[in-house]
GROMACS .gro file of C-alpha atoms in nm:
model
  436
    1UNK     CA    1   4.249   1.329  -0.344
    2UNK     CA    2   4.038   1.517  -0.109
    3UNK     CA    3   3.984   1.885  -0.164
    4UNK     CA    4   3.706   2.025   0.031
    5UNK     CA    5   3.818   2.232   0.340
    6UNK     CA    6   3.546   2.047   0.537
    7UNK     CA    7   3.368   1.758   0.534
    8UNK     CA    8   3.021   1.762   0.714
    9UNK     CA    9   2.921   1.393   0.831
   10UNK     CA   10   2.579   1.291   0.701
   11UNK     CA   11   2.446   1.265   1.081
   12UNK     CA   12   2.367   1.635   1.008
   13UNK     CA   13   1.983   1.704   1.060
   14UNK     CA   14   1.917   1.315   1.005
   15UNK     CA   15   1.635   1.164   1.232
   16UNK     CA   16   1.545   1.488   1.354
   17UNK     CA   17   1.236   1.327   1.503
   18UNK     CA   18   1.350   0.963   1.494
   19UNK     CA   19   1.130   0.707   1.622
   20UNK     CA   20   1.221   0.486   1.893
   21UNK     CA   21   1.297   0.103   1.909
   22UNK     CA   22   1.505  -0.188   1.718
   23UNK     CA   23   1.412  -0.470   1.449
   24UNK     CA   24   1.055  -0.598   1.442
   25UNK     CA   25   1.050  -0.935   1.532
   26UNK     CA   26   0.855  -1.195   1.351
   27UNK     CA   27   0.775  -1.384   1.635
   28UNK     CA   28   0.359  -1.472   1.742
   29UNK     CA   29   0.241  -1.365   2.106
   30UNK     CA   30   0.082  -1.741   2.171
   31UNK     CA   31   0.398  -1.819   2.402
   32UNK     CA   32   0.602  -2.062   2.193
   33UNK     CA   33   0.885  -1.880   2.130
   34UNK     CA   34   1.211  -1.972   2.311
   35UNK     CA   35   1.402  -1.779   2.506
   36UNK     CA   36   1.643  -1.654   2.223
   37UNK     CA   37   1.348  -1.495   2.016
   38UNK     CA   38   1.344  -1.864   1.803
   39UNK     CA   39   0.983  -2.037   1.713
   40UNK     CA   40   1.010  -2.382   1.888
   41UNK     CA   41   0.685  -2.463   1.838
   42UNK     CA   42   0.448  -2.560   1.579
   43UNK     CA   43   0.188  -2.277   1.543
   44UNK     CA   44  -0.063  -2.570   1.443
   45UNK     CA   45  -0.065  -2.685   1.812
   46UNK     CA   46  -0.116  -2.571   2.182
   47UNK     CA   47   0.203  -2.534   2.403
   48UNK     CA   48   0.038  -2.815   2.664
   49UNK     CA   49  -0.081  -3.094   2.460
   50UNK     CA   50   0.311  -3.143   2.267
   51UNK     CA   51   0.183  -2.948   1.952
   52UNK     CA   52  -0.078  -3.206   1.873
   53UNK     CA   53  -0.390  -3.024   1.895
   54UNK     CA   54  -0.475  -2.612   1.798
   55UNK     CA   55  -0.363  -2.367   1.978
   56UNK     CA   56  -0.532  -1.987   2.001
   57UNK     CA   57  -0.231  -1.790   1.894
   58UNK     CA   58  -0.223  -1.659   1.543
   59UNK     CA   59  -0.003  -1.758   1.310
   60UNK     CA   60   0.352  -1.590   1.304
   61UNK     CA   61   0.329  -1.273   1.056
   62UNK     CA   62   0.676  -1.111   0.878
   63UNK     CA   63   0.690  -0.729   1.036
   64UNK     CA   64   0.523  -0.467   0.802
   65UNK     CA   65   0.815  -0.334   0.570
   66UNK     CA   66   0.848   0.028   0.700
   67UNK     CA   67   1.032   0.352   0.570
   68UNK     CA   68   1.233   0.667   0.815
   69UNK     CA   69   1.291   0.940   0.610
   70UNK     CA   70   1.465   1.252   0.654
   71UNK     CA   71   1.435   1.535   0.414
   72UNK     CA   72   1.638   1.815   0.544
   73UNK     CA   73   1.739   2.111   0.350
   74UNK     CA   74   1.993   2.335   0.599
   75UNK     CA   75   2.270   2.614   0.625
   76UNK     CA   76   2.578   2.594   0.863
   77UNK     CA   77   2.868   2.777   0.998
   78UNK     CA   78   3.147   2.636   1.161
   79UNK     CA   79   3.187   2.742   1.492
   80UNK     CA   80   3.562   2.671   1.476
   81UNK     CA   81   3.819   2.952   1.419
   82UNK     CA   82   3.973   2.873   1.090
   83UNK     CA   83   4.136   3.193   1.022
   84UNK     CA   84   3.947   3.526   0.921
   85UNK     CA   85   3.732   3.381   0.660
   86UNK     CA   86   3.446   3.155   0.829
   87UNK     CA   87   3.329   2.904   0.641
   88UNK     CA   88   2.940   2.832   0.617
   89UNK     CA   89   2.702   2.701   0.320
   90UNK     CA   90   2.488   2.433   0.197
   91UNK     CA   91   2.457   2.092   0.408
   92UNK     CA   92   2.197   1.886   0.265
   93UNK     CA   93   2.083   1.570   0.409
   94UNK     CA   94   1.856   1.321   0.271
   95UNK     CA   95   1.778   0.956   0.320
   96UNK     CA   96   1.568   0.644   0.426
   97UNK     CA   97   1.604   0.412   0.616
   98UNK     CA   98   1.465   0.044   0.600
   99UNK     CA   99   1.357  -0.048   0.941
  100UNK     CA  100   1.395  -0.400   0.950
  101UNK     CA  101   1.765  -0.334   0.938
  102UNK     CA  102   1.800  -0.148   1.298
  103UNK     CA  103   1.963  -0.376   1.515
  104UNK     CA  104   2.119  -0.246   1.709
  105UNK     CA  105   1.911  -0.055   2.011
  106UNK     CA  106   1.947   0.300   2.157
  107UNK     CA  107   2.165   0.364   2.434
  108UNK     CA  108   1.836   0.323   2.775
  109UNK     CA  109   1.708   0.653   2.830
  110UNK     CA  110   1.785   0.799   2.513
  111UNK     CA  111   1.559   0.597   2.326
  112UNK     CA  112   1.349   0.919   2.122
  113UNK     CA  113   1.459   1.255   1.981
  114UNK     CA  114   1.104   1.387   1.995
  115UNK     CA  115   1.168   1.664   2.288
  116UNK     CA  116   1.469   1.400   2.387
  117UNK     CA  117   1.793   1.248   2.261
  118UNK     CA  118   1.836   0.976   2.088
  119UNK     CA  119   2.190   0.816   2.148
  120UNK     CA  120   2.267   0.526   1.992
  121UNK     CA  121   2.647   0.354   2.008
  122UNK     CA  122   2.833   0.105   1.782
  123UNK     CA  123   3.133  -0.106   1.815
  124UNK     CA  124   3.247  -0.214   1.510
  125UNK     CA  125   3.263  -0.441   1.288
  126UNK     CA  126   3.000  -0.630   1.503
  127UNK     CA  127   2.758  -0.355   1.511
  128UNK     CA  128   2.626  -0.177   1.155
  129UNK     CA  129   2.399   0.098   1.090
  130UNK     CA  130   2.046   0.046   0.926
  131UNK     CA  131   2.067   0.024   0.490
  132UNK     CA  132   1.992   0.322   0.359
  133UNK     CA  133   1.734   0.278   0.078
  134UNK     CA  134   1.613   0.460  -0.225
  135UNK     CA  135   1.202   0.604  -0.181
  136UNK     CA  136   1.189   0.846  -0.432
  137UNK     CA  137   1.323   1.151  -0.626
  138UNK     CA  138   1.320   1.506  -0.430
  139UNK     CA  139   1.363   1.777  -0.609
  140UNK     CA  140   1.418   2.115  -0.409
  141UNK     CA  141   1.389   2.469  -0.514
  142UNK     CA  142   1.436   2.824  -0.362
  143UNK     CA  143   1.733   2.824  -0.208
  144UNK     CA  144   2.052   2.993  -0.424
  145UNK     CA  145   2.147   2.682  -0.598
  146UNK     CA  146   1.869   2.724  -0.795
  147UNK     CA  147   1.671   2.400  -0.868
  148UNK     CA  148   1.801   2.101  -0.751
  149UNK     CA  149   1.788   1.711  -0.739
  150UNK     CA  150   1.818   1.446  -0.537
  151UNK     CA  151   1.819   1.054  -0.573
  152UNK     CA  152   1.914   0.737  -0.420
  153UNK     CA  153   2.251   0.576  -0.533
  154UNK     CA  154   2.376   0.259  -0.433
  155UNK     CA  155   2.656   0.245  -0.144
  156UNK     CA  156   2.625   0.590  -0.049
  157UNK     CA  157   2.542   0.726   0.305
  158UNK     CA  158   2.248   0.925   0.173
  159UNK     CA  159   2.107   1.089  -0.116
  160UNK     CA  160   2.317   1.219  -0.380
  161UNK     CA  161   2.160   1.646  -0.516
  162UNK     CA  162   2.264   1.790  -0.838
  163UNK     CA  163   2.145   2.074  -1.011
  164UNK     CA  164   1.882   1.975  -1.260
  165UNK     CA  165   2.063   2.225  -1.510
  166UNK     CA  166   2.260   1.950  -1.711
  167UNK     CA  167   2.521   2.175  -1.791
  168UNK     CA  168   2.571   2.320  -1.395
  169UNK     CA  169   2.548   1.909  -1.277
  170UNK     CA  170   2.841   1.801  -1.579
  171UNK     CA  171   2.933   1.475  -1.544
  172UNK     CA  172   2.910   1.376  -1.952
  173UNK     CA  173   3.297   1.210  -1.982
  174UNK     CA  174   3.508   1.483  -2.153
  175UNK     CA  175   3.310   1.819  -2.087
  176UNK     CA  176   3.630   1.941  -1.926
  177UNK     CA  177   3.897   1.812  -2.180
  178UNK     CA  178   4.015   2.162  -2.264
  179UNK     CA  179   4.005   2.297  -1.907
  180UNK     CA  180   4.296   2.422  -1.692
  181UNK     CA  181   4.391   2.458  -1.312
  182UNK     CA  182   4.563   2.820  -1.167
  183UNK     CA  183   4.687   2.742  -0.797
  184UNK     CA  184   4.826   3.105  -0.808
  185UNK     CA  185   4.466   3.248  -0.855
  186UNK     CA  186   4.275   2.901  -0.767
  187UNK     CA  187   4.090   2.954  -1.098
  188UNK     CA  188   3.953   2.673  -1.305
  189UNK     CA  189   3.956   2.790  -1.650
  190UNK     CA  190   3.649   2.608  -1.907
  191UNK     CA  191   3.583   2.763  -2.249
  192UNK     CA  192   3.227   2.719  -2.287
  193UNK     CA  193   3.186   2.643  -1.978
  194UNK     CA  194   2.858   2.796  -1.909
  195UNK     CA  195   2.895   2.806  -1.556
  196UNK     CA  196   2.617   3.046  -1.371
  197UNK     CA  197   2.639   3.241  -1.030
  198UNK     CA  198   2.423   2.940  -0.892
  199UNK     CA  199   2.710   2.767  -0.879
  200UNK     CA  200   2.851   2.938  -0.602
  201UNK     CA  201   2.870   2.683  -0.291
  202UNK     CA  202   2.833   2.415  -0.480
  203UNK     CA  203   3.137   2.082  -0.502
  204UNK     CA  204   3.329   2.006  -0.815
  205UNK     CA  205   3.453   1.699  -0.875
  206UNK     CA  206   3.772   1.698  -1.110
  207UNK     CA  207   3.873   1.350  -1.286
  208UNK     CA  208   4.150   1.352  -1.577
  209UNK     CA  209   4.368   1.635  -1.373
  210UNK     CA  210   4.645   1.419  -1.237
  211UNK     CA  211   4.736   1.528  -0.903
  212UNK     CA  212   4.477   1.786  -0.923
  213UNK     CA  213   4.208   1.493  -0.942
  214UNK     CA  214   3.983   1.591  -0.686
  215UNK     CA  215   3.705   1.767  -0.470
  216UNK     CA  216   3.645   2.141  -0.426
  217UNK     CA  217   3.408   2.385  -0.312
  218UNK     CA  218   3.332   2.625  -0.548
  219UNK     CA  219   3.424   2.990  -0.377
  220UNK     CA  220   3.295   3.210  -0.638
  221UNK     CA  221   3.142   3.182  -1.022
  222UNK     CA  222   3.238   3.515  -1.162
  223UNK     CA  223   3.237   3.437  -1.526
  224UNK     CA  224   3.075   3.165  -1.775
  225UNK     CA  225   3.431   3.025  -1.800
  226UNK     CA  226   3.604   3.020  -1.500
  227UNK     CA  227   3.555   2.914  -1.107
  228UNK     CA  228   3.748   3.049  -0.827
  229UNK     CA  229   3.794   2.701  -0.616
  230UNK     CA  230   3.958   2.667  -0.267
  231UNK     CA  231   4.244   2.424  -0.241
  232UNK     CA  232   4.415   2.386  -0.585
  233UNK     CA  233   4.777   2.329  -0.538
  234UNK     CA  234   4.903   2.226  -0.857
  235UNK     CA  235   4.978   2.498  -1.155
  236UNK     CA  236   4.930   2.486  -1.483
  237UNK     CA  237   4.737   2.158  -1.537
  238UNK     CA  238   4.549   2.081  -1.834
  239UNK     CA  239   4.277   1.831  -1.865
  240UNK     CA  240   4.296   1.540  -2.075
  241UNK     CA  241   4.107   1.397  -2.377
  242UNK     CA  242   3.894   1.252  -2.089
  243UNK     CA  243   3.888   1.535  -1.836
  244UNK     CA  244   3.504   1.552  -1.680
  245UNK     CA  245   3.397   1.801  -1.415
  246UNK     CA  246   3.094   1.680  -1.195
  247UNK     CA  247   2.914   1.933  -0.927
  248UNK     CA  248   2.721   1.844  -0.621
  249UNK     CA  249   2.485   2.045  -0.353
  250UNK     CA  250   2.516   2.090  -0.009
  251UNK     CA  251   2.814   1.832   0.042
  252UNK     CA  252   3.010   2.085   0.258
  253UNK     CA  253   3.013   2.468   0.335
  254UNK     CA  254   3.290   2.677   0.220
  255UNK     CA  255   3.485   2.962   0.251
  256UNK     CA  256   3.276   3.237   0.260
  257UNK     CA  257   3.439   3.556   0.268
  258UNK     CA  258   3.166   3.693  -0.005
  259UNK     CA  259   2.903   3.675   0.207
  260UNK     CA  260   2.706   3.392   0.025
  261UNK     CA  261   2.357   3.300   0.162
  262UNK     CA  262   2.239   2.970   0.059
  263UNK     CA  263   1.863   3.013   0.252
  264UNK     CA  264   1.731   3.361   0.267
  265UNK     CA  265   1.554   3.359   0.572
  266UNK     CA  266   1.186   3.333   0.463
  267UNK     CA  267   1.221   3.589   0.146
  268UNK     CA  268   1.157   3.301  -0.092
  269UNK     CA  269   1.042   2.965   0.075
  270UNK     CA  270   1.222   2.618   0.028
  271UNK     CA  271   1.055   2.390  -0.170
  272UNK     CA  272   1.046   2.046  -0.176
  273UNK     CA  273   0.863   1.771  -0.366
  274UNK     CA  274   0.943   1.357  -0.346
  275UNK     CA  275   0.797   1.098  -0.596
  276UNK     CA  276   0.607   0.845  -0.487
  277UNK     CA  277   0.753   0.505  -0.445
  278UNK     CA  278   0.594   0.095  -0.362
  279UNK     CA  279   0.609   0.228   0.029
  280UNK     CA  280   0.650   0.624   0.058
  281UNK     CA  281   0.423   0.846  -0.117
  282UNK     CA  282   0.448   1.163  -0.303
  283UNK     CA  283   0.533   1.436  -0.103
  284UNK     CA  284   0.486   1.823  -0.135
  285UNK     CA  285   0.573   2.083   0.098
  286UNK     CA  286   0.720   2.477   0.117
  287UNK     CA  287   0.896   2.584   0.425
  288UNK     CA  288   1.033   2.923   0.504
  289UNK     CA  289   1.421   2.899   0.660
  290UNK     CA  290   1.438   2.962   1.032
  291UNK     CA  291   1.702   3.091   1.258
  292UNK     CA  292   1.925   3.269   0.995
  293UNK     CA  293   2.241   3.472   1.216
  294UNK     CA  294   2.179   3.237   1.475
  295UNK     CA  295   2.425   3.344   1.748
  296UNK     CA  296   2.405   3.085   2.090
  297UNK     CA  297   2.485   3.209   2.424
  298UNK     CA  298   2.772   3.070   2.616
  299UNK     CA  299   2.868   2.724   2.536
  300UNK     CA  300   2.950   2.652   2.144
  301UNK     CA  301   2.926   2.355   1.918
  302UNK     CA  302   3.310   2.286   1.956
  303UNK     CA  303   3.317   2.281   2.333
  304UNK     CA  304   3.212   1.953   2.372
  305UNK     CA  305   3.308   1.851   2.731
  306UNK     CA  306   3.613   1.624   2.781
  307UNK     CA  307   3.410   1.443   3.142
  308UNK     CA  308   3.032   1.388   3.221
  309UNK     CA  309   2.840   1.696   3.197
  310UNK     CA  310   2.550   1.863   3.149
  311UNK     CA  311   2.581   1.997   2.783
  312UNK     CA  312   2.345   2.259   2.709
  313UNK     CA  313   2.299   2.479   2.404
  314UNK     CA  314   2.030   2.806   2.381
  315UNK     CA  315   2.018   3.153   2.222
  316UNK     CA  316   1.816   3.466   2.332
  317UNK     CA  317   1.581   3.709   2.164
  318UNK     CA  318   1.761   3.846   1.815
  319UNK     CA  319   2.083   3.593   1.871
  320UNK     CA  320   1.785   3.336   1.766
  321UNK     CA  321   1.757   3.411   1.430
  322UNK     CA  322   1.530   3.505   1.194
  323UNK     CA  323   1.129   3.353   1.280
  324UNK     CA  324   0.945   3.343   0.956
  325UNK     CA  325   0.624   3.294   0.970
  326UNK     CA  326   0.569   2.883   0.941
  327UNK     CA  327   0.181   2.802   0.973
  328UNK     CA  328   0.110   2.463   1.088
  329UNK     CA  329   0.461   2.349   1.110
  330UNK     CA  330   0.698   2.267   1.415
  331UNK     CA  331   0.915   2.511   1.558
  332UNK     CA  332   1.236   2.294   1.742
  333UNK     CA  333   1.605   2.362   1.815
  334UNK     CA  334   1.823   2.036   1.777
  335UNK     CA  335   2.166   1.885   1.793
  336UNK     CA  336   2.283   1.642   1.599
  337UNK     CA  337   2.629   1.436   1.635
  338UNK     CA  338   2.865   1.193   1.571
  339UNK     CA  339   3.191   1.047   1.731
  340UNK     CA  340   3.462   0.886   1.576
  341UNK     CA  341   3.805   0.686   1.784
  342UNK     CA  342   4.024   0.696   1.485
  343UNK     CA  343   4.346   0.886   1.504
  344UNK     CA  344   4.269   1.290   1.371
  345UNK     CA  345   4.483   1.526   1.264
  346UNK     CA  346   4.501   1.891   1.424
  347UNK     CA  347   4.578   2.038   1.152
  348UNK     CA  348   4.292   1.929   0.969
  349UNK     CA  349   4.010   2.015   1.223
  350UNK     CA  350   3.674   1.908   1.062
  351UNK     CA  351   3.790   1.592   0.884
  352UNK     CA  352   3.608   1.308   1.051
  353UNK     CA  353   3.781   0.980   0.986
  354UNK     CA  354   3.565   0.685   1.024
  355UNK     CA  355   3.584   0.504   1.322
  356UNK     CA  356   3.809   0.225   1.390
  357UNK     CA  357   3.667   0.082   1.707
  358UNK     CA  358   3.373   0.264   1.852
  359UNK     CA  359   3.143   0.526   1.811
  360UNK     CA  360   2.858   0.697   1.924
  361UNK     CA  361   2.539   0.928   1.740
  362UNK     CA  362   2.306   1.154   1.859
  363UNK     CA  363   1.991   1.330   1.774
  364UNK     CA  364   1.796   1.564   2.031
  365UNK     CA  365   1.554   1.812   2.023
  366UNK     CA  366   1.352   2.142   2.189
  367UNK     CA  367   1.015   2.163   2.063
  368UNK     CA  368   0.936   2.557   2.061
  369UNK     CA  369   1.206   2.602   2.283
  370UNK     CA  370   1.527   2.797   2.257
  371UNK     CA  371   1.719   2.631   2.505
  372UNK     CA  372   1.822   2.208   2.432
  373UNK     CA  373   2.079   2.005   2.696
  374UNK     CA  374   2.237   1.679   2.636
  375UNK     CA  375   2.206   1.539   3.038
  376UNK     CA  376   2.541   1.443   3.162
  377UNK     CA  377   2.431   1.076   3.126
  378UNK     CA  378   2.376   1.062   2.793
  379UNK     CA  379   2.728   1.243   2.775
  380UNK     CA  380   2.875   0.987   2.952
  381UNK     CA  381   2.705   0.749   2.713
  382UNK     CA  382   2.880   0.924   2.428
  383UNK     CA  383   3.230   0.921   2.612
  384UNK     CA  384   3.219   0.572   2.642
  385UNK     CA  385   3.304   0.543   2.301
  386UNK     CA  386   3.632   0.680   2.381
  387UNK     CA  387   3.647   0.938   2.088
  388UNK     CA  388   3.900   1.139   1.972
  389UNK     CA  389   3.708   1.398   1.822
  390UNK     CA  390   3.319   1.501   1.776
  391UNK     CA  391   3.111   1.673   1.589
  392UNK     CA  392   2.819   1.865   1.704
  393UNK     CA  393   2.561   2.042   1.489
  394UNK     CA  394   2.347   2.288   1.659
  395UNK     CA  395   2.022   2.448   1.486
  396UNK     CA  396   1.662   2.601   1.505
  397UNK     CA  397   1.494   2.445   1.218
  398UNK     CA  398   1.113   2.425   1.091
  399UNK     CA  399   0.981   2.107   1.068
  400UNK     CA  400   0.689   1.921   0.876
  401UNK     CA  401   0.598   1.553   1.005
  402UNK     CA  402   0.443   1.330   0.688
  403UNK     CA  403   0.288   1.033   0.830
  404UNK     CA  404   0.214   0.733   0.628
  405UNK     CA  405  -0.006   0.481   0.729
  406UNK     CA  406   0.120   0.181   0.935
  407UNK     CA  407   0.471   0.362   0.827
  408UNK     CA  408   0.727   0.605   1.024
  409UNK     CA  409   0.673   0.957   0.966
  410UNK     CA  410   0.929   1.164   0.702
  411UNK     CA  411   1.095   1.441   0.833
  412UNK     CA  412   1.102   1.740   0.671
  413UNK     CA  413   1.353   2.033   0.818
  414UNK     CA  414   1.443   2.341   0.679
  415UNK     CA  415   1.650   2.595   0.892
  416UNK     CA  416   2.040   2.741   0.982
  417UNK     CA  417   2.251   2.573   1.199
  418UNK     CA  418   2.637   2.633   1.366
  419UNK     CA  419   2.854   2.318   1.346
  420UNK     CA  420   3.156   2.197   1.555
  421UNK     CA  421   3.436   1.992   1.609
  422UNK     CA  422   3.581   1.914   1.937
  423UNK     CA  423   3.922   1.747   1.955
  424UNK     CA  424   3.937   1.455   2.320
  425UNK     CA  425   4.243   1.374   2.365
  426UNK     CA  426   4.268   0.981   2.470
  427UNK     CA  427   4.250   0.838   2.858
  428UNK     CA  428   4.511   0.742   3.091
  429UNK     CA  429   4.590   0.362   2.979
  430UNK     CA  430   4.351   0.369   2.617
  431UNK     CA  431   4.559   0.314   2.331
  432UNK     CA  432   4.392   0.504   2.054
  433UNK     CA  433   4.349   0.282   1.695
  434UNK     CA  434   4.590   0.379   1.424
  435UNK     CA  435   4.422   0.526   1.128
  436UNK     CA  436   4.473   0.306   0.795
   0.00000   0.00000   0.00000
């Protein structure tokens, strides 16, 4: 069962700087290849002679094997009104991508997120997203968590972070046997516990609860034995024999009435170190947080327009957010997005079911700029896809580029960002797909 109030779709802050283009294709340049990309030649001979005799083109070549990587350690609000307590926190987004796996190309015109957009759309099931791969550990520090880790596990949309504090990360089978769930104080109770304020914003993940199985975000960690969780609606349960509590970072923001700050705005910087791996090197960087109390001007991340529109996004002077000072690294404000066509429920505004039909994502950027603007084309682009709702991140980040030889750069972001959701309700005549 699902407990976090929000779910943030891993779009957020990925391909920040995305490169361009599809698939490489294996194909030679010596004019015998047929029209459908196919070799229908023999490489041995000339296209004039019938293949008999040697022709000048080289051999055909498999594509380098190449690595996209983004490393992005953020903060969000949702720009939503959810009541009187806003909800804002961690959203962490790692992963790589292997290359040879895009197939399917960007929308034209919207072909680079480097001082652009990037829109790319999918129909399912024919079209599929690149495979995300595993480069490397990342480990992360200076941000309220504490120290944290990241890795590559199989089948998930992007790297998984846990505290590198066994005892904050759980997950040993049974290290929650003798704990209890309070739905009139949303308290989970742990003798021995040894749960730390670092916890605060983090997701626990409750197994051996019964009904209470679940996901939460942690609210508040005011004790070594007890967690103040949102959503618990079931009293009185005990864990069994088996019980096991498992945390995560920056899977979702959370209710925030205390005021907690998960980047503090250049007073310590974020770090962030990856292992090296066969294709990827190490990597080593420290980045101060930009744009914390970012406050935009006019339109808002959940105002995404309902027809073809210019859709522009800035802030002015303070409403910017804090500017630490970031030598040698790349100022931008971006959006990020994602569109889903399966049926949504109102009363669950930042749930993002995945798509039955068609769908649309979208990466732009401002380089030192504090204005960005989706042109009405590419909105029309992402309308196409007939959505019911979207989600739009908006943010001024600091970047750092790491190139790799005869490889796609890594992108590493650090910064605060206000995220949306926008409700579309269908067109005239378009039956909307029935969520399973």
């Amino acid at each position: 069962m699902q407990r976090l109030l929000t779910r943030i779709t891993p779009i957020i802050f990925s391909s920040v700087f995305a490169l361009a283009g599809t698939a490489a294709c294996g194909g030679d340049d010596d004019g015998d290849d047929g029209a459908d990309g196919t070799d229908d030649g023999d490489d041995g001979g000339d296209d004039d002679d019938g293949g008999d005799a040697p022709d000048a083109g080289a051999p055909d070549a498999a594509p380098p094997v190449t690595r996209s990587g983004t490393l992005a350690v953020t903060e969000t609000t949702i720009s939503n009104d959810l009541g009187k307590i806003p909800v804002a926190g961690a959203a962490v987004a790692m992963s790589y991508i292997d290359d040879q796996t895009v197939t399917v190309a960007p929308v034209p015109g919207f072909t680079t997120s480097t001082g652009g957009c990037l829109i790319t759309t999918y129909n399912r099931p024919a079209d599929v997203e690149p495979t995300v791969v595993g480069e490397g550990s990342v480990t992360v520090g200076g941000t309220a968590h504490g120290e944290f880790a990241c890795a590559f596990v199989a089948g998930q949309p992007e790297y998984v972070c846990q505290s590198t504090n066994p005892a904050i990360a759980g997950g040993v089978a049974g290290n929650a046997a003798t704990g209890t769930l309070d739905a009139d104080t949303d308290v989970f109770l742990l003798e021995g516990g040894g749960f730390t304020p670092e916890m605060q914003g983090m997701s626990i993940r409750l197994s051996g609860f019964g009904d209470a199985d679940g996901d939460y975000p942690i609210v508040a960690a005011p004790a070594a034995n007890q967690l103040q969780l949102f959503g618990i609606d079931v009293n009185g349960i005990e864990g069994g024999k088996d019980a096991t509590f498992t945390t995560f970072v920056g899977a979702s923001p959370i209710p925030n009435a205390a005021g907690f700050n998960f980047l503090d705005a250049g007073k310590k910087p974020v770090t962030i170190a990856k292992t090296a791996s066969d294709l990827v090197p190490a990597i080593d960087v420290s980045i101060n947080a930009r744009g914390e109390g970012l406050e935009l001007v006019g339109t808002q991340p959940h105002e995404f327009p309902t027809a073809p529109a210019d859709l522009t996004f800035s802030c002015d002077g303070a409403g910017c957010g804090a500017e630490p000072a970031n030598t040698g690294l790349i100022p931008a404000m971006i959006i990020n997005g994602v569109t889903t066509d399966a049926k949504v429920n109102p009363a669950d505004p930042t749930d993002m079911p995945l798509a039955e039909g068609s769908y649309a994502t979208f990466t732009c950027s401002a380089l030192s700029m504090d204005t960005i603007t989706i042109p009405e084309a590419g909105i029309e682009a992402i309308l196409g896809t007939n959505p019911t709702r979207v989600q739009v991140t908006v943010g001024r980040v600091a970047a750092s580029l790491v190139p790799v030889p005869d490889q796609a750069e890594t992108r590493v972001v650090v910064g605060h960002s206000l995220t949306g959701f926008t409700d579309i309700a269908p067109p005239k005549g378009v039956a909307r797909p029935k969520r399973k």
